[in-house]
Coordinates of C-alpha atoms in Angstrom, one line a residue:
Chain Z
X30 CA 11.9 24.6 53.7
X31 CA 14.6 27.1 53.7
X32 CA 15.1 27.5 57.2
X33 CA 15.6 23.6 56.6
X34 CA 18.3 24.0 54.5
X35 CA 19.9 26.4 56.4
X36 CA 19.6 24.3 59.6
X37 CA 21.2 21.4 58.0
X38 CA 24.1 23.7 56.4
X39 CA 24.7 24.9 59.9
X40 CA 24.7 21.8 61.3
X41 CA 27.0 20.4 58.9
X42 CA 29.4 23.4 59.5
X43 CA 29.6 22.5 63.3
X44 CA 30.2 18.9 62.6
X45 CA 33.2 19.8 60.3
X46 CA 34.6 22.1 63.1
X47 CA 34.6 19.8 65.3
X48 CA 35.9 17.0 63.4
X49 CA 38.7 19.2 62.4
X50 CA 39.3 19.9 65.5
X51 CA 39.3 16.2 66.8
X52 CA 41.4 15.7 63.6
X53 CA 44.0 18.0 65.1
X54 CA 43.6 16.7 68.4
X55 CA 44.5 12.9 67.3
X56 CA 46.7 13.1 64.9
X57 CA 48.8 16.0 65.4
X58 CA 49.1 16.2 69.0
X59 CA 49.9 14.4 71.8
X60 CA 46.7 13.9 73.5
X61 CA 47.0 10.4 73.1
X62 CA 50.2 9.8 74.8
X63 CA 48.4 11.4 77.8
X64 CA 45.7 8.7 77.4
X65 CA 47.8 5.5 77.8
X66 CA 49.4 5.8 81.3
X67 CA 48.8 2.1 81.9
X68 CA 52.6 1.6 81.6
X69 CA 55.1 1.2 84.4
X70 CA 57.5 3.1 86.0
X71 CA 61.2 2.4 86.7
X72 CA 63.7 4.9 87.7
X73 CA 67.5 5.2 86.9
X74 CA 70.1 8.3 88.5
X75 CA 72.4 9.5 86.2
X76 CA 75.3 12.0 87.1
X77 CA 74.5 14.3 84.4
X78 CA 71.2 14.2 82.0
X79 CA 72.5 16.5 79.4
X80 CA 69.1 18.0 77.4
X81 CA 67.2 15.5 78.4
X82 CA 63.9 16.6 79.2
X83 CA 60.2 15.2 80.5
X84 CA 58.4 13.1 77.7
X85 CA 61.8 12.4 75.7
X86 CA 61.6 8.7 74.5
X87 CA 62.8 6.0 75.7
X88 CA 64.0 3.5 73.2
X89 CA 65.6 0.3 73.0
X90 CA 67.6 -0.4 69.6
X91 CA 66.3 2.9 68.4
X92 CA 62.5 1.6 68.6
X93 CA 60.3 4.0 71.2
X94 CA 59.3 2.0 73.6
X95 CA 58.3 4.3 76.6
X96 CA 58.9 8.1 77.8
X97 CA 60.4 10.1 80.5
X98 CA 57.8 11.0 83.1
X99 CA 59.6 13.2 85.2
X100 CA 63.2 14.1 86.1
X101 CA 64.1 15.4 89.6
X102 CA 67.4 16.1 92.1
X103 CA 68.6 14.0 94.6
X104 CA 70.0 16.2 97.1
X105 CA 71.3 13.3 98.9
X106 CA 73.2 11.5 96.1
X107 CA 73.8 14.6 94.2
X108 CA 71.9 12.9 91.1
X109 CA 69.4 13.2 88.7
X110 CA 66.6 10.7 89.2
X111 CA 64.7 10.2 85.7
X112 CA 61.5 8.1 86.2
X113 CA 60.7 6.5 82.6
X114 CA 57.3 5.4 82.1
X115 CA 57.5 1.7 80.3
X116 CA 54.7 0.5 77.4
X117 CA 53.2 -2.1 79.0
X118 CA 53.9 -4.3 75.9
X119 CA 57.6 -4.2 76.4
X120 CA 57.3 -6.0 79.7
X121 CA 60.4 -8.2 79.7
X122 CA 63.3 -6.8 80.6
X123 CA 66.3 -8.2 82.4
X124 CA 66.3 -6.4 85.7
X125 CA 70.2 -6.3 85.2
X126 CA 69.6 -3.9 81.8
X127 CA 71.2 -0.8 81.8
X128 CA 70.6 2.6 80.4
X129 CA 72.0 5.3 79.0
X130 CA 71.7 9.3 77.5
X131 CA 72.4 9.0 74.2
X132 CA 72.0 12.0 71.0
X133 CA 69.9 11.5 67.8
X134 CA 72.5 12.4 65.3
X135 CA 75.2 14.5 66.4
X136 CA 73.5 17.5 67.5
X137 CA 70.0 15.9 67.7
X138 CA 67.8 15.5 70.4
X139 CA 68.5 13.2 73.6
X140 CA 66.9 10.5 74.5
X141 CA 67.2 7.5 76.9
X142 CA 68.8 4.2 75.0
X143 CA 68.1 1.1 77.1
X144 CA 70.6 -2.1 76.8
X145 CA 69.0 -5.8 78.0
X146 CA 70.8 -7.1 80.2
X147 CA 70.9 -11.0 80.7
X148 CA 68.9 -12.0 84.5
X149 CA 65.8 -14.5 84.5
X150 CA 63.5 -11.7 86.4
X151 CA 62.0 -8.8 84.8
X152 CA 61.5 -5.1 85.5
X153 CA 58.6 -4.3 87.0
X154 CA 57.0 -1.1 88.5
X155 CA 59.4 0.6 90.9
X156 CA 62.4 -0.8 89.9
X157 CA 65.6 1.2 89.8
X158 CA 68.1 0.5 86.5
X159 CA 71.5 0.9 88.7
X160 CA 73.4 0.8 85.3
X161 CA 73.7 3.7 84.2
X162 CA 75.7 6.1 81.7
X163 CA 75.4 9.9 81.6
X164 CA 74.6 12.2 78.8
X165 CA 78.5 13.2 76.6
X166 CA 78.8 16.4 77.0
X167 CA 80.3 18.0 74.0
X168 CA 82.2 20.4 75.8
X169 CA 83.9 17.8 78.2
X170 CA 84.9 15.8 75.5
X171 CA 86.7 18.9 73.7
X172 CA 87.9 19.8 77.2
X173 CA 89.2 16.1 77.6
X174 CA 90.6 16.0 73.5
X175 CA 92.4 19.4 74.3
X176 CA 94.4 18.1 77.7
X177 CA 95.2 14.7 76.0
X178 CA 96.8 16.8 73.1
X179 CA 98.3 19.0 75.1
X180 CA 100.2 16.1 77.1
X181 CA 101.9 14.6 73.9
X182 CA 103.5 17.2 73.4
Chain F
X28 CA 49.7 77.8 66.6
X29 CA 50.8 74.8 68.5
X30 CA 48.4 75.8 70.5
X31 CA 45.5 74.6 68.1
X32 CA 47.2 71.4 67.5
X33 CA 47.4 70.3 71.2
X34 CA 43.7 71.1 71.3
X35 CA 43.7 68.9 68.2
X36 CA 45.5 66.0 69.5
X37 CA 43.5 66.6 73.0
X38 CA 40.4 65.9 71.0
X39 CA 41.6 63.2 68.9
X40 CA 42.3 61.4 72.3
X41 CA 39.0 62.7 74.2
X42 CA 37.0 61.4 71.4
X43 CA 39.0 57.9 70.8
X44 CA 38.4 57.5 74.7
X45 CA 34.9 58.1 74.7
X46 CA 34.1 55.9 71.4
X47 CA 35.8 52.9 73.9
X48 CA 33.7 54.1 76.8
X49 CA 30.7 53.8 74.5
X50 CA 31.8 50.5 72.9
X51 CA 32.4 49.0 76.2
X52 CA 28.8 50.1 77.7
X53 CA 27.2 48.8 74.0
X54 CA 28.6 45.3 74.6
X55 CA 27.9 45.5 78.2
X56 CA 24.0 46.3 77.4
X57 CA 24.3 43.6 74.9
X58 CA 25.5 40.4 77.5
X59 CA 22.7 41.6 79.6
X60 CA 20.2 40.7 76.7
X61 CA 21.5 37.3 75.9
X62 CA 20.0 35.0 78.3
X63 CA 16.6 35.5 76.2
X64 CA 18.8 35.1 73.2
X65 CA 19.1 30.9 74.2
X66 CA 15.1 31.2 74.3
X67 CA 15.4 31.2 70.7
X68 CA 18.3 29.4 69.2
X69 CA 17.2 29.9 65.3
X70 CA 18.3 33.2 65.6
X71 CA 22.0 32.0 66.5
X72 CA 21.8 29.9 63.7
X73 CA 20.6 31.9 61.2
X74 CA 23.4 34.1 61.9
X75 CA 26.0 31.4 62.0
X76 CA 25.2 30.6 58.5
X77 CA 26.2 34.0 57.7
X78 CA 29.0 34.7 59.6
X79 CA 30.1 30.8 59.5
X80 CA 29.0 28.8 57.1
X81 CA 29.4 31.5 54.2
X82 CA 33.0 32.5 55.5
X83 CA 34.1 28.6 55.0
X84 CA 35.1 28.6 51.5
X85 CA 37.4 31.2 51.9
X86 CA 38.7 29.7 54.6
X87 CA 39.1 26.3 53.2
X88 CA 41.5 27.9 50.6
X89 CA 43.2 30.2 52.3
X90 CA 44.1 27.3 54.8
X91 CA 45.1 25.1 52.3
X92 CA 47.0 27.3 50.2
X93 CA 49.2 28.4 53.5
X94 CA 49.9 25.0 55.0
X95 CA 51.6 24.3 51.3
X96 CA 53.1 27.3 51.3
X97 CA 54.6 27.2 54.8
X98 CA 55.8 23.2 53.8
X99 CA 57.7 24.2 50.5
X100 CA 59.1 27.3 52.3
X101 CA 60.3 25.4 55.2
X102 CA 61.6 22.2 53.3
X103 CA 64.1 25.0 51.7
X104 CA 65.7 25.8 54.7
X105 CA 65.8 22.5 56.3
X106 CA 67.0 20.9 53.7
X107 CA 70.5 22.6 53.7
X108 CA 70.7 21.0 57.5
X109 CA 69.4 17.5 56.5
X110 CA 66.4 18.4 59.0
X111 CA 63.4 17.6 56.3
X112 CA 61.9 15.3 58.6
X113 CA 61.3 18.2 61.0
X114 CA 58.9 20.0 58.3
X115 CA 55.6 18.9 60.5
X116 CA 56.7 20.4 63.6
X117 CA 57.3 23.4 62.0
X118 CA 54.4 24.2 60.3
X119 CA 51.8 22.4 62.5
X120 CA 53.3 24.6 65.3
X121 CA 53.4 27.8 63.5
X122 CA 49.7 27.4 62.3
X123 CA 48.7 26.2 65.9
X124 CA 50.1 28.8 67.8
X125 CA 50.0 31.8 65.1
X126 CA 48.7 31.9 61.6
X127 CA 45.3 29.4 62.1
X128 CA 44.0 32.0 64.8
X129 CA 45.9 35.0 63.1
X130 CA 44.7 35.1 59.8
X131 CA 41.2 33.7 60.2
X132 CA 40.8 36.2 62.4
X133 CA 41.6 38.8 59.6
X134 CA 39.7 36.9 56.7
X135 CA 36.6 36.8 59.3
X136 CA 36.9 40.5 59.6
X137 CA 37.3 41.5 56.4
X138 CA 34.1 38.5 55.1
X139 CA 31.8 38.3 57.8
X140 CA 33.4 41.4 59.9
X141 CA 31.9 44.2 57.1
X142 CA 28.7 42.3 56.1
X143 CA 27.5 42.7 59.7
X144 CA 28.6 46.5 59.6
X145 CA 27.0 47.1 56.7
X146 CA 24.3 45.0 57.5
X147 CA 23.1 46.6 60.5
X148 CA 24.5 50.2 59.6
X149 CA 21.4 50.1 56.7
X150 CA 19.1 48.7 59.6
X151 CA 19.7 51.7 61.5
X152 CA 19.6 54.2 58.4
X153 CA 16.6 52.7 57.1
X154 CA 15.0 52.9 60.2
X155 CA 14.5 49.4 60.8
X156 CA 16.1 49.6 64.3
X157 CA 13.8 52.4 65.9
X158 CA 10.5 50.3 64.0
X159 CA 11.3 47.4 66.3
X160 CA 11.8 49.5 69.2
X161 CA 8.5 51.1 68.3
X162 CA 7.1 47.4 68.2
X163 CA 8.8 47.6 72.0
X164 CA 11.1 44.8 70.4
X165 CA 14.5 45.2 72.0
X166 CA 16.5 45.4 68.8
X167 CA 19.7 44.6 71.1
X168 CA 18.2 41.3 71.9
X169 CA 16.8 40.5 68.8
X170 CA 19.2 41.9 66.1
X171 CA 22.6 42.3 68.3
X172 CA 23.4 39.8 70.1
X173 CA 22.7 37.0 68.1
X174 CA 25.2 38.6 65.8
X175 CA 27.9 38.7 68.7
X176 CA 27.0 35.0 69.8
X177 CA 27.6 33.4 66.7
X178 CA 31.1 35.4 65.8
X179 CA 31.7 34.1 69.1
X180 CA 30.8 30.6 68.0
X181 CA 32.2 30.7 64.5
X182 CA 36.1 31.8 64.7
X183 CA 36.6 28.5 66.7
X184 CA 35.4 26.1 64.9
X185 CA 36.8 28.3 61.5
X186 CA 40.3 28.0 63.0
X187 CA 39.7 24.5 63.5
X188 CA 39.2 24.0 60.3
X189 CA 41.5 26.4 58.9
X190 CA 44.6 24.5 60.8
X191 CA 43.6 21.0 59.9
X192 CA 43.2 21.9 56.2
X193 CA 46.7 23.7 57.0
X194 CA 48.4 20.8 57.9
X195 CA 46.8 18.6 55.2
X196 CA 47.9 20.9 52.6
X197 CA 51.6 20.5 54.4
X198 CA 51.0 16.8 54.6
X199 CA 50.6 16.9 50.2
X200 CA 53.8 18.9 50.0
X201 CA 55.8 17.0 52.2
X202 CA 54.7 13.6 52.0
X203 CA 53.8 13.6 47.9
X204 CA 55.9 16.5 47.1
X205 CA 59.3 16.0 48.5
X206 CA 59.0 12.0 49.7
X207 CA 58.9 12.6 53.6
X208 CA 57.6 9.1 55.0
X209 CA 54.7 9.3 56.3
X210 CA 55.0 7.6 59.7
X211 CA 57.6 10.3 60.4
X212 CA 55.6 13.3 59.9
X213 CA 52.4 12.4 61.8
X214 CA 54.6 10.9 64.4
X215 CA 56.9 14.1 64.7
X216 CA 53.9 16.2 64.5
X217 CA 52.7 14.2 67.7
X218 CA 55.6 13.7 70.0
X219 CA 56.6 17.3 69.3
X220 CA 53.0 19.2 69.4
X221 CA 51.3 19.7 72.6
X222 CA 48.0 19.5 73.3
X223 CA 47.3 22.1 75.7
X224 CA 50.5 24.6 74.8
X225 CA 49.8 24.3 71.1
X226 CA 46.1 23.5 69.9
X227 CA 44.4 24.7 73.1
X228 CA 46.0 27.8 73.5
X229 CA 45.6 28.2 69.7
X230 CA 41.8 28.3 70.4
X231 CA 41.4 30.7 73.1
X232 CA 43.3 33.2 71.2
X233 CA 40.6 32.4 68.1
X234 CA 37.7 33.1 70.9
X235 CA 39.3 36.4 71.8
X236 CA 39.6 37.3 68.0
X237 CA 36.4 35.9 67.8
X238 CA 34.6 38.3 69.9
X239 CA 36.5 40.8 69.2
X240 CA 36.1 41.2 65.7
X241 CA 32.2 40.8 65.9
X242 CA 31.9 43.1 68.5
X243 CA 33.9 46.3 66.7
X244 CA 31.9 45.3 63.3
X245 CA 28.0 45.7 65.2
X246 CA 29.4 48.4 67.3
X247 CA 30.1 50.0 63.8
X248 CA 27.2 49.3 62.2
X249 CA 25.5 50.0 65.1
X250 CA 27.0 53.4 66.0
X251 CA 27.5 54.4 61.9
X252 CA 26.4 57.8 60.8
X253 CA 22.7 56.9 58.4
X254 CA 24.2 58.3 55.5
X255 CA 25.5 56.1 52.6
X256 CA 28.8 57.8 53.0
X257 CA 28.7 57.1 57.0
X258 CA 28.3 53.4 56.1
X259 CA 31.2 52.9 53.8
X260 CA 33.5 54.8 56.5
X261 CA 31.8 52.6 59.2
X262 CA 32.5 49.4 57.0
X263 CA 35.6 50.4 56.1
X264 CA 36.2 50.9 60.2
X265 CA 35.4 47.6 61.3
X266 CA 38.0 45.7 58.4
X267 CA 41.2 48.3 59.5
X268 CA 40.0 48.2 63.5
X269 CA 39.0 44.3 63.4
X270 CA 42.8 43.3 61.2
X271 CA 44.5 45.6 64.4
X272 CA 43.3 44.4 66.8
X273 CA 43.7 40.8 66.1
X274 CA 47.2 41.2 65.0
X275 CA 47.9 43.6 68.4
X276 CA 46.3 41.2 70.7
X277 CA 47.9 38.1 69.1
X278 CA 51.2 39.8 70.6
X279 CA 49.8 40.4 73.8
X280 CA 48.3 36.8 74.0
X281 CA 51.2 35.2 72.4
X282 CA 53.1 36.9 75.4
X283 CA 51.4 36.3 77.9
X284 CA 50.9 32.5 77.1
X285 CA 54.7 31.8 76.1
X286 CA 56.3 34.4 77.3
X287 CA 57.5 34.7 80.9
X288 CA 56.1 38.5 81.1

C-alpha cells in the first residue's frame, strides 16, 4: 500500500510540473502566436523603419490586428521591405490603405499603424501597401526644429 | 618559509584536481550503470518522491513569496515612469531567464542536495554499501544512479513550478494589489516573452543545475570519510559546492545563451 501512495504522490508531482509548465507555455509566452500562421502576408517599403523590429504589431486604430514577419533591405530601391503577417479575420482592407511607423507613447515601442483606404477590392496575400510613411525620427525632427529656428532669426 | 606555503598551495591544487578527476570518473562509472536502472523504474520513483515530491513545499513558497516580491519591487520603480503596465515582462522574464532555475537550484541543494549526502554517507559508514557488493549487488546501479536520474528529473519540473507560482504570485500583486488590468499583463507577458529565448532556455539551465547538484551531493556522500564528523563536513560540502556552482554556471550559461561571447 505504501509504495501505492508514493506512486500516486509521484505521479501527481509530475502532472503539476508539467501543467505548470504548459501553464507558462500558454499564457506567458508566445508559443501561441507561432501557432496561428494561417494569416496573410502583404508587404510595404518604407525609407526608414526606425525601432521597428520582427513580431512588432501591426494595428489598425490602435487594435492588434497582425505582426511583422520579417524586415529586409532592398538593395535595389535602397528600402526597407517589412512583410506584415495579417489575422485572417481582418480580411477586408481597401487595397488603396496605407501604412505607417508610428510610437506608443512618446518614447514607446514602434509599431505599424494601418489607415483603410477607400477601393472596392481587398488586400490579399502578396499584396504590396505602396502608401507608405516612415518611422519620426526624434533626432531629425530636433535637427529640422533647430534649422527652422535658426532661419527666423 | 615561502617555501612551505608553495608546497601548501601546490597541494591544495593537486588535491582539488584529483577530487575532479575522481568525481568525473564516479559519474562516468555511474552512466554506464543506468541502462539497467530503466529495468526497474520504482527505483526512480521512489527517489523522486524524495528528492521531488518532498522538496515541493518549499518550493511552492519560496516561488510565491518572490514573484510578489519581485511585483511590488518593480511597480516602485515603474511607477515613477508611468510604465506599471510593464510589471509582467519584468518579472516573468527575470524568473524565466534567472531566479526560477537560480534559486531552485539552491533550495534543491540545500533540501534534497544534503539528504542524499547524508543519506548515502551513513550507507557507506554503516557498511551498507560494501554488504550489497558482498551480495555482488552493484551498489552504483542500485543506490546511485537512481539518485542522479531523479535530480535530473526533478529540478525541471521544480522550476516549472516554481516560475508559474512566480508569476501567479506577481499576477495577485499587480492585478489585485495595484489595479493592473488584467488583459494587459497576460497579454504583455505574451507578446514580450519568448518561448524558446525565455522558458526554454530557462529549462536547460534547470537540467544543468539539476545534474549538477545531485551529482556533487552522491559524490559526497559517496566519497565522505565514515566518521560522524566526516558526514557533517561531507554534508556541509555538497550545500556550499552545490549553491557555487549553480550560481557560477548560471553566469557561464546566461553568457553563453545571451551573450555574444
Amino acid at each position: 500500500m505504501n509504495t501505492r501512495r508514493i506512486e500516486i504522490v509521484v505521479g501527481l508531482f509530475v502532472v503539476l510540473g508539467f501543467a505548470a509548465f504548459f501553464m507558462l507555455a500558454m499564457n506567458v509566452s508566445n508559443l501561441i502566436t507561432y501557432e496561428n500562421n494561417k494569416g496573410y502576408r502583404v508587404t510595404a517599403n518604407f525609407d526608414n523603419i526606425g525601432g521597428l523590429r520582427e513580431r512588432s504589431p501591426v494595428a489598425v486604430g490602435g487594435v492588434r490586428i497582425g505582426k511583422v514577419s520579417s524586415i529586409e533591405y532592398d538593395s535595389e530601391t535602397y528600402e526597407a521591405v517589412v512583410t506584415m503577417e495579417i489575422e485572417p479575420e481582418y480580411s477586408r482592407f481597401p487595397i488603396d490603405s496605407s501604412a505607417g511607423i508610428l510610437t506608443a507613447g512618446l518614447l514607446g515601442e514602434q509599431y505599424i499603424g494601418l489607415e483603410p483606404g477607400a477601393e472596392e477590392e481587398f488586400l490579399k496575400e502578396g499584396d504590396k501597401i505602396t502608401i507608405t510613411q516612415s518611422a519620426l525620427v526624434l533626432e531629425d525632427i530636433i535637427g529640422q526644429f533647430l534649422y527652422s529656428k535658426a532661419d527666423e532669426k | 618559509m615561502i617555501i612551505n606555503r608553495i608546497q601548501m598551495l601546490g597541494q591544495s591544487v593537486l588535491s582539488t584536481v584529483s577530487r575532479l578527476g575522481q568525481a568525473s570518473v564516479f559519474l562516468y562509472q555511474i552512466i554506464l550503470t543506468m541502462p539497467g536502472v530503466f529495468l526497474r523504474p520504482a527505483l526512480i520513483i521512489k527517489q523522486l518522491h524524495s528528492t521531488g515530491v518532498q522538496t515541493l513545499i518549499i518550493i511552492l513558497v519560496a516561488g510565491g513569496f518572490i514573484g510578489m516580491v519581485l511585483a511590488l519591487q518593480s511597480y516602485y520603480v515603474l511607477v515613477d515612469f508611468g510604465a506599471e503596465d510593464s510589471i509582467s515582462q519584468m518579472v516573468v522574464l527575470s524568473l524565466m531567464r534567472e531566479l526560477g532555475p537560480v534559486i531552485t537550484g539552491l533550495l534543491f541543494a540545500g533540501r534534497a542536495g544534503s539528504a542524499l549526502t547524508a543519506e548515502i554517507g551513513l550507507m557507506k559508514s554503516t557498511e551498507q554499501l560494501s554488504g550489497m557488493e558482498m551480495m555482488a549487488i552493484d551498489p552504483m546501479q542500485r543506490v546511485l544512479a537512481p539518485r542522479i536520474l531523479s535530480g535530473f528529473l526533478a529540478m525541471p519540473l521544480l522550476t516549472a513550478v516554481f516560475m508559474a507560482v512566480g508569476v501567479l504570485g506577481a499576477y495577485v500583486v499587480s492585478v489585485h494589489g495595484f489595479g493592473i488590468f488584467e488583459g494587459v499583463f497576460w497579454s504583455l507577458a505574451q507578446t514580450k516573452v519568448d518561448f524558446y529565448t525565455d522558458l526554454m532556455n530557462g529549462m536547460i539551465k534547470s537540467v544543468v543545475f539539476g545534474l549538477v547538484i545531485v551529482w556533487i551531493a552522491v559524490f559526497e556522500g559517496y566519497d565522505s570519510m565514515p566518521t560522524s564528523e566526516g558526514l557533517g563536513q561531507a554534508t556541509t560540502r555538497t550545500v556550499v559546492h552545490g549553491s557555487l556552482a549553480v550560481l557560477g554556471l548560471d553566469f557561464l550559461l546566461t553568457a553563453l545563451m545571451y551573450g555574444d561571447i
